[in-house]
mmCIF file of C-alpha atoms in Angstrom:
data_model
loop_
_atom_site.group_PDB
_atom_site.id
_atom_site.type_symbol
_atom_site.label_atom_id
_atom_site.label_comp_id
_atom_site.label_asym_id
_atom_site.label_seq_id
_atom_site.Cartn_x
_atom_site.Cartn_y
_atom_site.Cartn_z
ATOM 1 C CA ASP A 12 -28.231 12.464 4.539
ATOM 2 C CA LEU A 13 -25.112 13.265 6.585
ATOM 3 C CA GLN A 14 -24.776 16.909 5.571
ATOM 4 C CA GLY A 15 -23.603 18.897 8.591
ATOM 5 C CA SER A 16 -22.298 15.744 10.321
ATOM 6 C CA VAL A 17 -18.802 14.295 10.766
ATOM 7 C CA PHE A 18 -17.388 10.926 11.771
ATOM 8 C CA VAL A 19 -15.212 11.389 14.864
ATOM 9 C CA PHE A 20 -12.440 8.837 15.459
ATOM 10 C CA PRO A 21 -11.534 9.699 19.079
ATOM 11 C CA LYS A 22 -8.440 7.552 19.624
ATOM 12 C CA GLU A 23 -5.997 5.061 18.131
ATOM 13 C CA SER A 24 -7.601 1.686 17.601
ATOM 14 C CA PRO A 25 -6.823 -1.672 15.969
ATOM 15 C CA THR A 26 -10.524 -2.112 15.077
ATOM 16 C CA ALA A 27 -12.526 1.158 14.947
ATOM 17 C CA HIS A 28 -13.614 2.136 11.429
ATOM 18 C CA VAL A 29 -16.565 3.082 9.273
ATOM 19 C CA GLN A 30 -17.615 0.378 6.807
ATOM 20 C CA VAL A 31 -19.222 1.742 3.638
ATOM 21 C CA THR A 32 -22.063 -0.654 2.829
ATOM 22 C CA ALA A 33 -22.618 0.375 -0.816
ATOM 23 C CA LYS A 34 -22.778 -2.505 -3.289
ATOM 24 C CA LEU A 35 -20.997 -1.893 -6.589
ATOM 25 C CA GLU A 36 -22.662 -3.271 -9.669
ATOM 26 C CA ARG A 37 -19.594 -3.723 -11.830
ATOM 27 C CA PRO A 38 -15.804 -3.466 -11.713
ATOM 28 C CA LEU A 39 -14.399 0.065 -11.859
ATOM 29 C CA ASN A 40 -12.404 1.265 -14.870
ATOM 30 C CA ASN A 41 -12.564 4.882 -13.750
ATOM 31 C CA PHE A 42 -13.184 6.387 -10.376
ATOM 32 C CA THR A 43 -12.918 9.532 -8.289
ATOM 33 C CA VAL A 44 -12.772 9.645 -4.506
ATOM 34 C CA CYS A 45 -13.148 12.866 -2.477
ATOM 35 C CA LEU A 46 -13.153 13.460 1.272
ATOM 36 C CA ARG A 47 -12.342 16.007 3.943
ATOM 37 C CA SER A 48 -10.298 15.175 7.039
ATOM 38 C CA PHE A 49 -9.213 17.062 10.143
ATOM 39 C CA THR A 50 -6.450 15.715 12.386
ATOM 40 C CA ASP A 51 -3.263 16.664 14.191
ATOM 41 C CA LEU A 52 -1.624 13.264 13.625
ATOM 42 C CA THR A 53 1.964 13.321 12.350
ATOM 43 C CA ARG A 54 2.367 9.523 12.008
ATOM 44 C CA PRO A 55 1.061 7.505 9.013
ATOM 45 C CA TYR A 56 -2.671 6.807 8.718
ATOM 46 C CA GLY A 57 -5.260 5.445 6.297
ATOM 47 C CA LEU A 58 -8.199 7.586 5.194
ATOM 48 C CA PHE A 59 -10.046 5.645 2.491
ATOM 49 C CA SER A 60 -9.381 1.968 1.768
ATOM 50 C CA TYR A 61 -11.030 -0.055 -1.018
ATOM 51 C CA ALA A 62 -9.936 -3.686 -0.795
ATOM 52 C CA THR A 63 -10.848 -6.668 -2.951
ATOM 53 C CA LYS A 64 -10.108 -10.354 -2.320
ATOM 54 C CA LYS A 65 -7.193 -10.192 -4.797
ATOM 55 C CA GLN A 66 -5.740 -6.802 -3.815
ATOM 56 C CA SER A 67 -5.968 -5.172 -0.372
ATOM 57 C CA ASN A 68 -4.828 -1.807 -1.794
ATOM 58 C CA ASP A 69 -7.041 -1.673 -4.889
ATOM 59 C CA VAL A 70 -7.714 1.966 -3.980
ATOM 60 C CA LEU A 71 -6.079 3.571 -0.962
ATOM 61 C CA LEU A 72 -5.774 7.172 0.155
ATOM 62 C CA PHE A 73 -3.004 7.135 2.747
ATOM 63 C CA LYS A 74 -1.075 9.868 4.519
ATOM 64 C CA PRO A 75 2.441 8.780 5.558
ATOM 65 C CA LYS A 76 3.256 12.140 7.193
ATOM 66 C CA PRO A 77 2.112 15.795 7.186
ATOM 67 C CA GLY A 78 2.498 17.361 3.748
ATOM 68 C CA LEU A 79 2.394 14.073 1.820
ATOM 69 C CA TYR A 80 -0.367 11.857 0.393
ATOM 70 C CA GLU A 81 -0.041 8.390 -1.122
ATOM 71 C CA PHE A 82 -2.649 7.391 -3.695
ATOM 72 C CA HIS A 83 -2.700 3.642 -4.429
ATOM 73 C CA VAL A 84 -4.276 1.886 -7.413
ATOM 74 C CA GLY A 85 -4.014 -1.887 -7.662
ATOM 75 C CA GLY A 86 -1.170 -2.087 -5.153
ATOM 76 C CA LYS A 87 1.059 0.570 -6.771
ATOM 77 C CA PHE A 88 1.119 4.191 -5.633
ATOM 78 C CA LEU A 89 1.979 7.797 -6.429
ATOM 79 C CA LEU A 90 3.093 10.487 -3.981
ATOM 80 C CA PHE A 91 1.655 14.012 -3.856
ATOM 81 C CA THR A 92 3.402 16.695 -1.806
ATOM 82 C CA VAL A 93 1.006 19.258 -0.325
ATOM 83 C CA PRO A 94 1.298 22.215 2.065
ATOM 84 C CA GLN A 95 1.242 21.275 5.749
ATOM 85 C CA SER A 96 -1.844 22.536 7.558
ATOM 86 C CA LEU A 97 -2.089 20.992 11.008
ATOM 87 C CA GLU A 98 -4.748 23.350 12.350
ATOM 88 C CA GLU A 99 -7.062 23.224 9.320
ATOM 89 C CA SER A 100 -9.120 20.514 7.660
ATOM 90 C CA GLU A 101 -7.869 19.207 4.308
ATOM 91 C CA HIS A 102 -10.052 18.363 1.317
ATOM 92 C CA VAL A 103 -8.613 15.941 -1.231
ATOM 93 C CA CYS A 104 -9.918 14.380 -4.419
ATOM 94 C CA ALA A 105 -8.132 11.785 -6.523
ATOM 95 C CA SER A 106 -9.320 10.389 -9.838
ATOM 96 C CA TRP A 107 -7.944 7.637 -12.062
ATOM 97 C CA GLU A 108 -8.828 6.364 -15.534
ATOM 98 C CA SER A 109 -7.889 2.918 -16.788
ATOM 99 C CA THR A 110 -7.451 3.732 -20.494
ATOM 100 C CA THR A 111 -4.527 6.124 -19.881
ATOM 101 C CA GLY A 112 -3.646 5.428 -16.250
ATOM 102 C CA ILE A 113 -3.794 9.181 -15.663
ATOM 103 C CA VAL A 114 -4.270 10.259 -12.062
ATOM 104 C CA ARG A 115 -5.576 13.696 -11.144
ATOM 105 C CA PHE A 116 -5.230 15.020 -7.615
ATOM 106 C CA TRP A 117 -6.769 18.088 -5.983
ATOM 107 C CA PHE A 118 -5.836 19.561 -2.614
ATOM 108 C CA ASN A 119 -8.297 22.046 -1.090
ATOM 109 C CA GLY A 120 -9.826 22.523 -4.540
ATOM 110 C CA LYS A 121 -6.536 23.163 -6.402
ATOM 111 C CA PRO A 122 -5.377 20.712 -9.080
ATOM 112 C CA TRP A 123 -1.891 19.207 -8.832
ATOM 113 C CA PRO A 124 0.132 18.124 -11.913
ATOM 114 C CA ARG A 125 -1.237 14.924 -13.477
ATOM 115 C CA LYS A 126 0.687 11.678 -13.155
ATOM 116 C CA GLY A 127 0.050 8.138 -14.315
ATOM 117 C CA LEU A 128 -0.095 4.602 -12.983
ATOM 118 C CA GLN A 129 -1.601 1.159 -13.680
ATOM 119 C CA ARG A 130 -2.811 1.819 -17.234
ATOM 120 C CA GLY A 131 -5.323 -0.834 -18.305
ATOM 121 C CA TYR A 132 -6.042 -2.005 -14.763
ATOM 122 C CA THR A 133 -9.587 -2.794 -13.515
ATOM 123 C CA MET A 134 -10.746 -2.717 -9.878
ATOM 124 C CA GLY A 135 -12.816 -5.603 -8.590
ATOM 125 C CA ALA A 136 -16.501 -4.906 -7.904
ATOM 126 C CA LEU A 137 -16.724 -7.051 -4.763
ATOM 127 C CA ALA A 138 -15.033 -4.593 -2.431
ATOM 128 C CA SER A 139 -14.663 -3.869 1.267
ATOM 129 C CA ILE A 140 -14.640 -0.073 1.631
ATOM 130 C CA VAL A 141 -13.395 1.369 4.912
ATOM 131 C CA LEU A 142 -12.788 4.840 6.370
ATOM 132 C CA GLY A 143 -10.160 5.464 9.034
ATOM 133 C CA GLN A 144 -8.019 2.340 8.612
ATOM 134 C CA ASP A 145 -5.711 0.744 6.036
ATOM 135 C CA GLN A 146 -6.903 -2.774 5.147
ATOM 136 C CA ASP A 147 -4.066 -5.270 4.791
ATOM 137 C CA SER A 148 -6.581 -8.018 4.085
ATOM 138 C CA PHE A 149 -10.180 -8.016 2.840
ATOM 139 C CA GLY A 150 -12.166 -6.234 5.580
ATOM 140 C CA GLY A 151 -9.375 -6.359 8.149
ATOM 141 C CA GLY A 152 -5.656 -6.555 8.820
ATOM 142 C CA PHE A 153 -5.691 -3.174 10.564
ATOM 143 C CA ASP A 154 -2.643 -1.708 12.297
ATOM 144 C CA THR A 155 -3.226 0.550 15.346
ATOM 145 C CA GLN A 156 -0.223 2.637 14.265
ATOM 146 C CA GLN A 157 -1.962 3.424 10.941
ATOM 147 C CA SER A 158 -5.410 4.110 12.404
ATOM 148 C CA PHE A 159 -6.931 7.551 11.900
ATOM 149 C CA VAL A 160 -7.660 9.878 14.829
ATOM 150 C CA GLY A 161 -9.750 12.979 14.130
ATOM 151 C CA GLU A 162 -12.696 13.807 11.864
ATOM 152 C CA ILE A 163 -13.696 12.580 8.391
ATOM 153 C CA LEU A 164 -16.587 14.043 6.384
ATOM 154 C CA SER A 165 -17.871 14.782 2.874
ATOM 155 C CA VAL A 166 -16.890 11.383 1.439
ATOM 156 C CA TYR A 167 -17.780 10.708 -2.219
ATOM 157 C CA LEU A 168 -17.056 7.996 -4.770
ATOM 158 C CA TRP A 169 -17.858 8.218 -8.500
ATOM 159 C CA ASP A 170 -17.298 5.667 -11.271
ATOM 160 C CA THR A 171 -16.194 8.488 -13.595
ATOM 161 C CA GLY A 172 -13.611 11.245 -13.730
ATOM 162 C CA ILE A 173 -14.423 14.681 -12.360
ATOM 163 C CA SER A 174 -13.766 18.297 -13.355
ATOM 164 C CA SER A 175 -12.229 20.976 -11.144
ATOM 165 C CA SER A 176 -15.671 22.584 -10.865
ATOM 166 C CA GLY A 177 -17.013 19.178 -9.797
ATOM 167 C CA VAL A 178 -14.347 19.053 -7.073
ATOM 168 C CA THR A 179 -15.408 22.488 -5.817
ATOM 169 C CA ALA A 180 -19.070 21.382 -5.809
ATOM 170 C CA ALA A 181 -18.159 18.255 -3.802
ATOM 171 C CA MET A 182 -16.284 20.416 -1.272
ATOM 172 C CA TYR A 183 -19.609 22.087 -0.510
ATOM 173 C CA ASP A 184 -21.657 18.850 -0.556
ATOM 174 C CA SER A 185 -23.573 19.796 -3.693
ATOM 175 C CA PRO A 186 -22.063 17.417 -6.295
ATOM 176 C CA GLU A 187 -22.688 18.057 -10.001
ATOM 177 C CA GLN A 188 -22.719 14.341 -10.885
ATOM 178 C CA THR A 189 -24.576 11.629 -8.976
ATOM 179 C CA PRO A 190 -21.986 9.586 -7.055
ATOM 180 C CA ILE A 191 -22.053 5.832 -6.346
ATOM 181 C CA PHE A 192 -22.270 7.067 -2.765
ATOM 182 C CA GLY A 193 -21.812 10.479 -1.215
ATOM 183 C CA TRP A 194 -22.440 12.517 1.885
ATOM 184 C CA ARG A 195 -26.101 13.139 0.981
ATOM 185 C CA ASN A 196 -26.813 9.387 0.582
ATOM 186 C CA PHE A 197 -24.126 7.684 2.640
ATOM 187 C CA PRO A 198 -24.606 3.954 3.383
ATOM 188 C CA TYR A 199 -22.489 3.030 6.399
ATOM 189 C CA LYS A 200 -21.989 0.872 9.462
ATOM 190 C CA ILE A 201 -19.865 2.030 12.411
ATOM 191 C CA VAL A 202 -17.549 -0.626 13.853
ATOM 192 C CA GLY A 203 -15.974 0.052 17.249
ATOM 193 C CA GLU A 204 -15.492 3.477 18.760
ATOM 194 C CA VAL A 205 -16.435 5.990 16.071
ATOM 195 C CA TYR A 206 -19.131 8.632 16.550
ATOM 196 C CA LEU A 207 -21.360 10.515 14.118
ATOM 197 C CA LYS A 208 -21.524 14.085 15.440
ATOM 198 C CA PRO A 209 -22.899 17.443 14.211
#
């Protein structure tokens, strides 16, 4: 149970990351990812990367610059413009459903207009899930210039969609639905210089 703790990524690195060691039972047709991050970076960086052998950006939450998020599904992506908040942490959730391709995005608990992408797609179940880097190959291919520096916490993944009230609950680490993994039952392995701190 990591409640009250954060992963600290102290400096740029071509290797440092947190590997999520959860094993998925089946391919994903729907999913929601939520996390909170705190950084003063202005260059691009990867937050959450879900890579399969076939597709290194099966799911990717990436921030190319302040005020903009990229959300990738199966190698294609949507952009979401958000307020810039360099001195505050940012909570984001993104959900996607295969049947319609509809993507929902929340920033600090507020929903953004829905968009769509990759209708009918299915994620692979055999995945390498990484925090703090963008995988360009399965479990690797990191670029120092896209590495995260700062704090990441309250990470959740569901194999379903989520409601706005569910997003609010996740922000406070008391999720309404049981996630595949979440901050209260987080399976992880630290690789390189990352610290778990109160």
